[in-house]
Coordinates of C-alpha atoms and ligand atoms in Angstrom, one line a residue:
M10 CA 5.8 -34.8 6.1
T11 CA 2.4 -33.6 4.7
A12 CA 2.2 -31.6 1.5
F13 CA 1.4 -28.5 3.6
E14 CA 4.5 -28.9 5.7
E15 CA 6.8 -29.6 2.7
L16 CA 5.4 -26.5 0.9
K17 CA 5.7 -24.4 4.0
E18 CA 9.3 -25.3 4.4
Y19 CA 10.0 -24.6 0.7
L20 CA 8.2 -21.2 0.6
F21 CA 9.9 -20.1 3.8
S22 CA 13.3 -20.7 2.1
L23 CA 12.5 -18.3 -0.8
T24 CA 13.9 -14.8 -1.4
I25 CA 10.8 -12.7 -2.2
I26 CA 9.7 -9.4 -3.7
D27 CA 7.5 -7.0 -1.6
T28 CA 5.1 -5.2 -4.0
H29 CA 4.0 -2.4 -1.7
E30 CA 5.2 -0.6 1.5
H31 CA 4.7 2.7 3.4
L32 CA 7.8 2.4 5.6
P33 CA 10.0 5.3 6.5
S34 CA 12.1 6.2 3.4
S35 CA 15.2 5.2 5.4
E36 CA 15.9 3.8 8.8
E37 CA 17.4 7.2 10.0
V38 CA 14.0 8.9 9.7
R39 CA 12.0 6.4 11.8
D40 CA 10.3 7.7 14.9
R41 CA 12.5 7.0 17.9
D42 CA 10.3 8.8 20.5
T43 CA 8.1 5.8 20.7
D44 CA 7.1 2.6 22.5
V45 CA 5.8 -0.7 21.3
L46 CA 2.1 0.2 21.5
K47 CA 2.5 3.6 19.9
E48 CA 4.3 1.9 17.0
Y49 CA 2.2 -1.3 16.7
L50 CA -1.0 0.6 16.9
A51 CA 0.0 3.2 14.3
H52 CA -2.6 1.6 11.9
Y53 CA -4.5 -1.6 11.1
F54 CA -4.9 -3.3 14.5
N55 CA -5.9 0.0 16.1
R56 CA -9.0 -0.2 13.9
D57 CA -9.9 -3.6 15.2
L58 CA -9.6 -2.3 18.7
I59 CA -11.8 0.8 17.9
S60 CA -14.3 -1.5 16.2
A61 CA -14.4 -3.6 19.3
G62 CA -15.2 -0.6 21.5
L63 CA -11.9 1.2 22.4
P64 CA -12.8 4.9 22.7
E65 CA -11.1 7.1 20.1
E66 CA -9.9 9.4 23.0
D67 CA -8.1 6.5 24.7
Y68 CA -6.5 5.5 21.4
L69 CA -5.2 9.0 21.0
K70 CA -3.7 8.9 24.5
I71 CA -1.8 5.8 23.6
I72 CA -0.4 7.4 20.4
E73 CA 0.2 10.9 21.7
E74 CA 1.0 10.7 25.5
K75 CA 3.9 9.3 27.5
M76 CA 2.8 6.9 30.2
P77 CA 4.0 3.6 31.5
I78 CA 3.5 0.8 29.0
G79 CA 1.5 -1.2 31.6
E80 CA -1.0 1.6 31.9
K81 CA -1.4 1.8 28.2
W82 CA -2.0 -2.0 28.1
K83 CA -4.8 -1.8 30.6
M84 CA -6.6 0.7 28.4
V85 CA -6.6 -1.7 25.4
E86 CA -6.7 -5.1 27.1
P87 CA -10.4 -6.0 26.8
Y88 CA -10.6 -4.9 23.1
W89 CA -7.3 -6.6 22.3
E90 CA -8.6 -9.9 23.8
A91 CA -11.8 -9.5 21.7
S92 CA -9.8 -9.0 18.5
R93 CA -6.9 -11.4 19.3
H94 CA -7.6 -13.8 16.4
T95 CA -7.9 -11.3 13.5
G96 CA -5.1 -11.2 10.8
Y97 CA -4.0 -7.8 12.1
A98 CA -3.5 -9.2 15.6
R99 CA -1.8 -12.4 14.5
V100 CA 0.9 -10.3 12.7
L101 CA 1.8 -8.6 15.9
D102 CA 2.0 -11.9 17.9
I103 CA 4.1 -13.4 15.2
A104 CA 6.5 -10.4 15.1
A105 CA 6.8 -10.4 18.9
R106 CA 7.5 -14.2 18.9
D107 CA 10.0 -14.3 16.1
L108 CA 11.8 -11.0 16.5
Y109 CA 11.8 -10.7 20.3
G110 CA 11.2 -14.2 21.7
I111 CA 7.9 -13.1 23.3
D112 CA 5.2 -15.8 23.6
G113 CA 1.9 -13.9 23.0
I114 CA 1.4 -10.1 23.6
G115 CA -0.5 -9.7 26.9
G116 CA -0.4 -8.2 30.4
E117 CA 2.4 -10.6 31.5
T118 CA 4.6 -9.9 28.5
I119 CA 4.1 -6.3 27.5
E120 CA 6.9 -4.8 29.7
E121 CA 9.5 -7.2 28.4
L122 CA 8.3 -6.8 24.8
N123 CA 8.6 -3.0 25.2
E124 CA 12.1 -3.2 26.5
K125 CA 13.2 -5.4 23.7
F126 CA 11.4 -3.3 21.1
L127 CA 13.2 -0.1 22.4
E128 CA 16.5 -1.9 21.9
S129 CA 15.6 -2.5 18.3
L130 CA 15.5 1.3 17.6
K131 CA 19.3 1.0 17.2
P132 CA 20.5 1.3 13.6
G133 CA 20.5 -2.0 11.7
H134 CA 17.0 -3.3 12.6
F135 CA 15.5 -2.4 9.2
K136 CA 18.2 -4.3 7.3
K137 CA 18.0 -7.2 9.8
V138 CA 14.2 -7.5 9.4
L139 CA 13.8 -6.9 5.6
K140 CA 16.9 -8.7 4.4
E141 CA 17.9 -11.3 7.0
R142 CA 14.5 -12.3 8.5
C143 CA 12.1 -11.7 5.6
S144 CA 14.6 -12.4 2.7
I145 CA 13.1 -9.5 0.7
E146 CA 15.1 -8.6 -2.4
T147 CA 13.4 -5.2 -2.7
S148 CA 10.2 -3.5 -1.4
L149 CA 8.2 -1.1 -3.7
L150 CA 7.9 2.0 -1.6
C151 CA 5.3 4.6 -1.9
V152 CA 7.0 8.0 -2.1
E153 CA 4.2 10.1 -0.8
T154 CA 5.0 13.3 -2.7
L155 CA 7.6 14.1 -5.3
E156 CA 8.7 16.8 -2.9
E157 CA 10.3 14.2 -0.7
K158 CA 12.5 13.4 -3.6
Y159 CA 13.8 16.9 -3.8
D160 CA 16.7 18.0 -1.7
P161 CA 16.6 21.8 -1.9
L162 CA 20.3 22.1 -1.4
E163 CA 21.4 19.3 -3.6
E164 CA 20.3 18.2 -7.1
R165 CA 17.0 16.4 -7.2
S166 CA 17.1 12.8 -6.3
I167 CA 14.5 10.2 -5.2
H168 CA 14.8 10.1 -1.5
C169 CA 14.7 6.6 -0.3
D170 CA 17.2 3.9 0.7
R171 CA 17.8 2.1 -2.6
D172 CA 19.4 -0.8 -0.8
L173 CA 16.0 -1.6 0.7
Y174 CA 13.4 0.0 -1.7
T175 CA 12.3 0.7 -5.2
P176 CA 10.3 4.0 -5.4
V177 CA 6.7 4.2 -6.6
F178 CA 5.3 7.6 -7.5
I179 CA 1.8 8.5 -6.1
I180 CA -0.2 10.6 -8.6
N181 CA -3.1 11.4 -6.2
T182 CA -2.3 15.2 -5.9
Y183 CA -2.3 15.7 -9.7
V184 CA -5.9 14.2 -9.9
H185 CA -7.3 15.4 -6.6
P186 CA -5.4 18.5 -5.4
G187 CA -6.7 19.7 -2.0
G188 CA -6.9 23.4 -2.9
W189 CA -4.1 26.0 -3.0
P190 CA -1.5 24.3 -0.6
D191 CA -1.5 21.3 -3.1
I192 CA -1.3 23.6 -6.1
R193 CA 1.7 25.3 -4.7
R194 CA 3.3 22.0 -3.9
V195 CA 2.8 20.8 -7.5
E196 CA 4.5 24.0 -8.6
R197 CA 7.5 23.3 -6.4
E198 CA 7.6 19.6 -7.4
S199 CA 7.3 20.1 -11.1
G200 CA 9.2 23.4 -11.5
V201 CA 6.2 24.6 -13.5
R202 CA 4.3 27.8 -12.5
I203 CA 0.6 27.0 -12.4
T204 CA -1.0 29.9 -14.4
S205 CA -3.8 27.9 -16.1
F206 CA -5.3 24.5 -16.6
N207 CA -2.8 24.0 -19.4
A208 CA 0.1 24.7 -17.0
W209 CA -1.4 22.0 -14.7
L210 CA -1.2 19.5 -17.5
D211 CA 2.4 20.5 -18.2
A212 CA 3.3 20.2 -14.5
T213 CA 1.8 16.7 -14.4
E214 CA 3.8 15.6 -17.4
A215 CA 7.0 17.1 -16.0
S216 CA 6.6 15.3 -12.6
I217 CA 5.9 12.0 -14.2
D218 CA 8.8 12.4 -16.6
Y219 CA 11.1 13.2 -13.6
A220 CA 9.9 10.1 -11.6
V221 CA 10.5 7.9 -14.7
Q222 CA 14.0 9.4 -15.2
E223 CA 14.8 8.7 -11.6
G224 CA 14.0 5.0 -12.1
S225 CA 10.3 4.7 -11.1
C226 CA 8.2 3.2 -13.9
I227 CA 5.5 2.5 -11.4
L228 CA 2.7 5.0 -10.5
K229 CA 0.1 4.6 -7.9
N230 CA -3.5 5.9 -7.5
S231 CA -5.0 5.4 -4.0
L232 CA -7.9 7.8 -4.5
A233 CA -10.6 5.2 -3.7
Y234 CA -10.2 6.6 -0.1
V235 CA -11.9 9.8 -1.2
R236 CA -13.8 9.2 -4.5
S237 CA -15.2 6.5 -6.7
L238 CA -13.1 4.4 -9.1
N239 CA -15.6 5.5 -11.8
Y240 CA -13.4 7.8 -14.0
E241 CA -15.7 8.9 -16.7
T242 CA -14.8 10.3 -20.1
V243 CA -15.3 14.1 -19.9
T244 CA -14.4 16.9 -22.2
R245 CA -11.4 19.2 -21.7
R246 CA -13.7 22.1 -21.3
E247 CA -15.6 20.5 -18.4
A248 CA -12.3 19.7 -16.7
E249 CA -10.9 23.3 -17.2
E250 CA -14.2 24.8 -15.8
A251 CA -13.9 22.6 -12.7
F252 CA -10.3 23.6 -12.3
N253 CA -11.0 27.3 -12.6
V254 CA -13.6 27.1 -9.8
V255 CA -10.6 26.5 -7.5
F256 CA -8.0 28.3 -9.5
N257 CA -10.0 31.6 -9.5
T258 CA -9.8 31.8 -5.7
K259 CA -6.1 32.6 -5.6
H260 CA -6.8 36.0 -4.0
I261 CA -8.4 34.4 -0.9
P262 CA -6.1 34.9 2.1
D263 CA -4.7 32.0 4.0
W264 CA -6.6 32.8 7.1
H265 CA -9.9 32.7 5.3
Q266 CA -11.8 29.5 4.5
Q267 CA -10.1 28.0 1.5
P268 CA -11.8 26.2 -1.4
A269 CA -11.7 22.3 -1.3
W270 CA -10.8 20.4 -4.5
P271 CA -11.8 20.6 -8.1
A272 CA -15.0 18.7 -8.9
K273 CA -15.2 15.3 -10.4
P274 CA -14.9 16.2 -14.1
F275 CA -11.4 17.7 -13.5
Q276 CA -10.4 14.5 -11.5
D277 CA -11.8 12.2 -14.2
Y278 CA -10.0 14.1 -17.0
M279 CA -6.7 14.2 -15.1
F280 CA -6.6 10.4 -14.4
H281 CA -7.3 9.8 -18.1
F282 CA -4.5 12.3 -19.0
I283 CA -2.1 10.4 -16.7
L284 CA -3.1 7.0 -18.1
D285 CA -2.5 8.4 -21.6
I286 CA 1.1 9.3 -20.5
A287 CA 1.4 5.9 -18.9
N288 CA 0.1 4.2 -22.0
R289 CA 2.6 6.0 -24.3
N290 CA 5.5 5.1 -22.0
N291 CA 4.2 1.6 -21.1
L292 CA 4.2 2.4 -17.4
I293 CA 2.7 0.4 -14.5
M294 CA -0.3 1.8 -12.6
Q295 CA -0.9 0.3 -9.1
I296 CA -4.5 1.0 -8.1
H297 CA -6.1 0.8 -4.6
T298 CA -9.2 -1.3 -4.8
G299 CA -11.4 -2.7 -2.0
I300 CA -11.4 -2.1 1.7
Q301 CA -10.1 1.3 2.9
E302 CA -7.9 1.5 6.0
G303 CA -9.5 3.5 8.8
S304 CA -12.7 3.5 10.7
G305 CA -15.6 4.0 8.3
N306 CA -15.5 5.0 4.6
L307 CA -17.7 4.5 1.5
I308 CA -16.8 0.9 0.6
S309 CA -18.6 1.3 -2.8
N310 CA -16.1 3.9 -3.8
S311 CA -13.5 1.2 -4.0
N312 CA -15.5 -1.2 -6.3
P313 CA -13.1 -2.2 -9.1
E314 CA -15.8 -3.0 -11.6
Y315 CA -15.6 0.6 -12.9
L316 CA -12.0 0.1 -14.0
D317 CA -13.0 -2.1 -17.0
K318 CA -13.4 1.1 -19.2
L319 CA -10.0 2.3 -18.3
I320 CA -8.4 -1.1 -18.8
L321 CA -9.9 -1.4 -22.3
K322 CA -9.0 2.2 -23.3
Y323 CA -5.3 1.9 -22.2
P324 CA -4.1 -1.5 -23.2
D325 CA -0.4 -0.6 -22.9
V326 CA -0.7 0.3 -19.2
V327 CA 0.0 -2.5 -16.8
F328 CA -2.8 -2.4 -14.2
D329 CA -1.7 -3.9 -10.9
L330 CA -4.9 -4.2 -8.7
F331 CA -4.2 -4.0 -5.0
H332 CA -5.6 -5.8 -2.0
I333 CA -7.3 -8.5 -4.2
G334 CA -10.2 -5.9 -4.2
Y335 CA -11.5 -7.4 -1.0
P336 CA -14.5 -7.7 -0.6
Y337 CA -14.8 -7.4 -4.4
Q338 CA -12.3 -10.2 -5.1
N339 CA -14.5 -11.9 -7.6
I340 CA -14.5 -8.8 -9.8
V341 CA -10.7 -8.6 -9.6
T342 CA -10.6 -12.3 -10.6
V343 CA -12.7 -11.7 -13.7
L344 CA -10.6 -8.6 -14.7
A345 CA -7.4 -10.5 -14.4
K346 CA -8.8 -13.4 -16.3
N347 CA -10.2 -11.4 -19.2
F348 CA -7.6 -8.6 -19.7
P349 CA -3.9 -9.3 -20.6
N350 CA -2.9 -6.0 -18.9
V351 CA -4.4 -6.7 -15.5
Y352 CA -2.6 -8.3 -12.6
I353 CA -3.6 -9.3 -9.1
D354 CA -1.6 -7.9 -6.2
M355 CA -2.1 -9.6 -2.8
C356 CA -0.6 -6.7 -0.9
W357 CA -2.3 -6.1 2.5
A358 CA -4.7 -9.0 1.7
H359 CA -3.2 -11.8 3.9
I360 CA -3.7 -9.8 7.0
V361 CA -7.1 -8.2 6.1
S362 CA -8.4 -11.7 5.8
P363 CA -6.1 -14.8 5.9
N364 CA -9.2 -16.9 5.1
A365 CA -10.3 -14.9 2.0
S366 CA -6.7 -14.9 0.8
V367 CA -6.6 -18.7 0.9
L368 CA -10.0 -19.0 -0.7
S369 CA -9.1 -16.5 -3.4
L370 CA -5.9 -18.5 -4.3
L371 CA -8.0 -21.6 -4.6
E372 CA -10.4 -19.7 -6.9
W373 CA -7.5 -18.3 -9.0
F374 CA -5.8 -21.7 -9.5
D375 CA -9.1 -22.7 -11.2
T376 CA -9.5 -19.5 -13.2
V377 CA -6.5 -17.2 -13.6
P378 CA -3.1 -17.9 -15.3
V379 CA -0.6 -18.3 -12.5
N380 CA 1.8 -15.8 -14.0
K381 CA -0.6 -12.9 -13.2
I382 CA -0.5 -13.0 -9.4
S383 CA 1.9 -11.4 -6.9
A384 CA 1.7 -13.0 -3.5
F385 CA 3.1 -10.4 -1.1
G386 CA 3.1 -6.7 -0.3
G387 CA 3.5 -5.8 3.4
D388 CA 1.7 -2.4 3.2
Y389 CA 3.0 -1.4 6.6
L390 CA 4.0 1.9 8.2
F391 CA 6.2 0.1 10.8
I392 CA 8.9 -2.4 10.1
D393 CA 8.0 -5.3 12.4
G394 CA 4.6 -5.6 10.7
V395 CA 6.3 -6.6 7.5
Y396 CA 7.8 -9.6 9.2
G397 CA 4.5 -10.8 10.6
H398 CA 2.8 -10.2 7.2
Q399 CA 5.2 -12.1 5.1
F400 CA 5.0 -15.0 7.6
L401 CA 1.2 -15.2 7.2
A402 CA 1.5 -14.8 3.4
R403 CA 4.0 -17.7 3.0
E404 CA 1.7 -19.9 5.3
N405 CA -1.5 -19.0 3.3
V406 CA 0.1 -19.7 -0.1
A407 CA 1.4 -23.0 1.3
R408 CA -2.0 -23.9 2.6
A409 CA -3.8 -23.1 -0.7
L410 CA -1.2 -24.9 -2.8
S411 CA -1.3 -28.0 -0.6
M412 CA -5.1 -28.2 -0.9
K413 CA -4.8 -28.3 -4.7
V414 CA -2.0 -31.0 -4.4
E415 CA -4.3 -33.1 -2.2
D416 CA -7.2 -32.6 -4.8
G417 CA -4.8 -33.8 -7.5
L418 CA -4.8 -30.6 -9.6
F419 CA -1.0 -30.6 -9.7
D420 CA 1.9 -32.4 -7.9
I421 CA 4.1 -31.0 -5.2
H422 CA 6.9 -30.1 -7.7
R423 CA 4.5 -27.9 -9.7
A424 CA 3.1 -26.5 -6.5
K425 CA 6.7 -25.3 -5.5
E426 CA 7.2 -23.9 -9.0
I427 CA 3.9 -21.9 -8.7
G428 CA 4.8 -20.7 -5.2
K429 CA 8.1 -19.3 -6.5
M430 CA 6.3 -17.6 -9.4
L431 CA 3.9 -15.9 -7.0
F432 CA 6.5 -14.7 -4.5
Y433 CA 9.4 -13.9 -6.9
D434 CA 9.3 -14.5 -10.6
N435 CA 6.0 -12.7 -11.3
P436 CA 6.6 -9.4 -9.4
K437 CA 10.2 -9.4 -10.7
R438 CA 8.9 -9.5 -14.3
I439 CA 5.7 -7.4 -13.8
F440 CA 7.6 -4.5 -12.1
R441 CA 10.7 -4.9 -14.3
L442 CA 13.0 -5.1 -11.3
Ligands
ZN529 ZN1 -0.9 1.0 0.9

């Protein structure tokens, strides 16, 4: 047995922690009016297909219209073949193979795959995939808004299946509210009437307090999709002025064009305000850095080098940097090396680029303490993707570790110990699970 084979066998036997998911909050609420292409092309691989030339209109037909699965396949086939070797594509082939016994997704197999996929819509599939097939102890789940946690009839409770998930509270709306609909939502979520900028600060604090009370010490900022990670130090007055530009439009009727969002000084101030709360309560802040999902965005907005100021200023916040910052992984490496409160999170990374993930691991074994890396977060909207992703993650980590064993940096026993730290011990400790 080679070192790679031995490490692969060992890593595939481990129970692991999943640091990041967007799955339905419970199996009951999953979309059942679906087919295998609608589900598998909900995100990620659809972007490779569009990049390869699939027209957007054809993509929308696949997602929105009912038609025989063979017809849908014909629309995507040339682009699928062109993208077949990307990490996103490999995940789908692995899931089809191991969950449904289908050898390669293609024109010959798509009908059978779809039939088997439709059978998996029966209750029990989530537990089977996450627990039995992936051996995931818990998955950190993004609860998109606090509102989801509120049952209007019952007392408030964080709404997700706690047998499968641990909730993470997304703070985006509090930093970057999209005009009045979001302001009203914050009122409902926090129970605080927004009458001023001061009230907005009170509402923010109330919502975070509630999330913490309900067992979520993990917050998440994914605003690098819409703005830069450069959160500057601004005065309260500048922030309040920016807030009032939107706040003073309350009289504008719904049918009239509504204001967008408060300008950057407000956003900057609010993220500092939230980090200050997090710093006082020793909370964890997961931050999206690097590549944005979707077709086309400003990649420079996701550059993590701007985070150094925040990391210095709030030493009692645990900063968990997502997606290895790809393509800025070297910057993430230096941040994790130099700051005790920065950790590297490989969520999404193994499928964005299996190769960059292996190379980054090789780099980190030379530069970063091994207790600072979490090896896996599925980051999927649909359940079968998690299976394919954890498969690639275990394989990539085995590959990188085995290369260092062959180089003589450490022996196979130490390699196994490091593998278990990356997949289990580190996330368990970092996220206090
Ligand atoms: Zn995500």
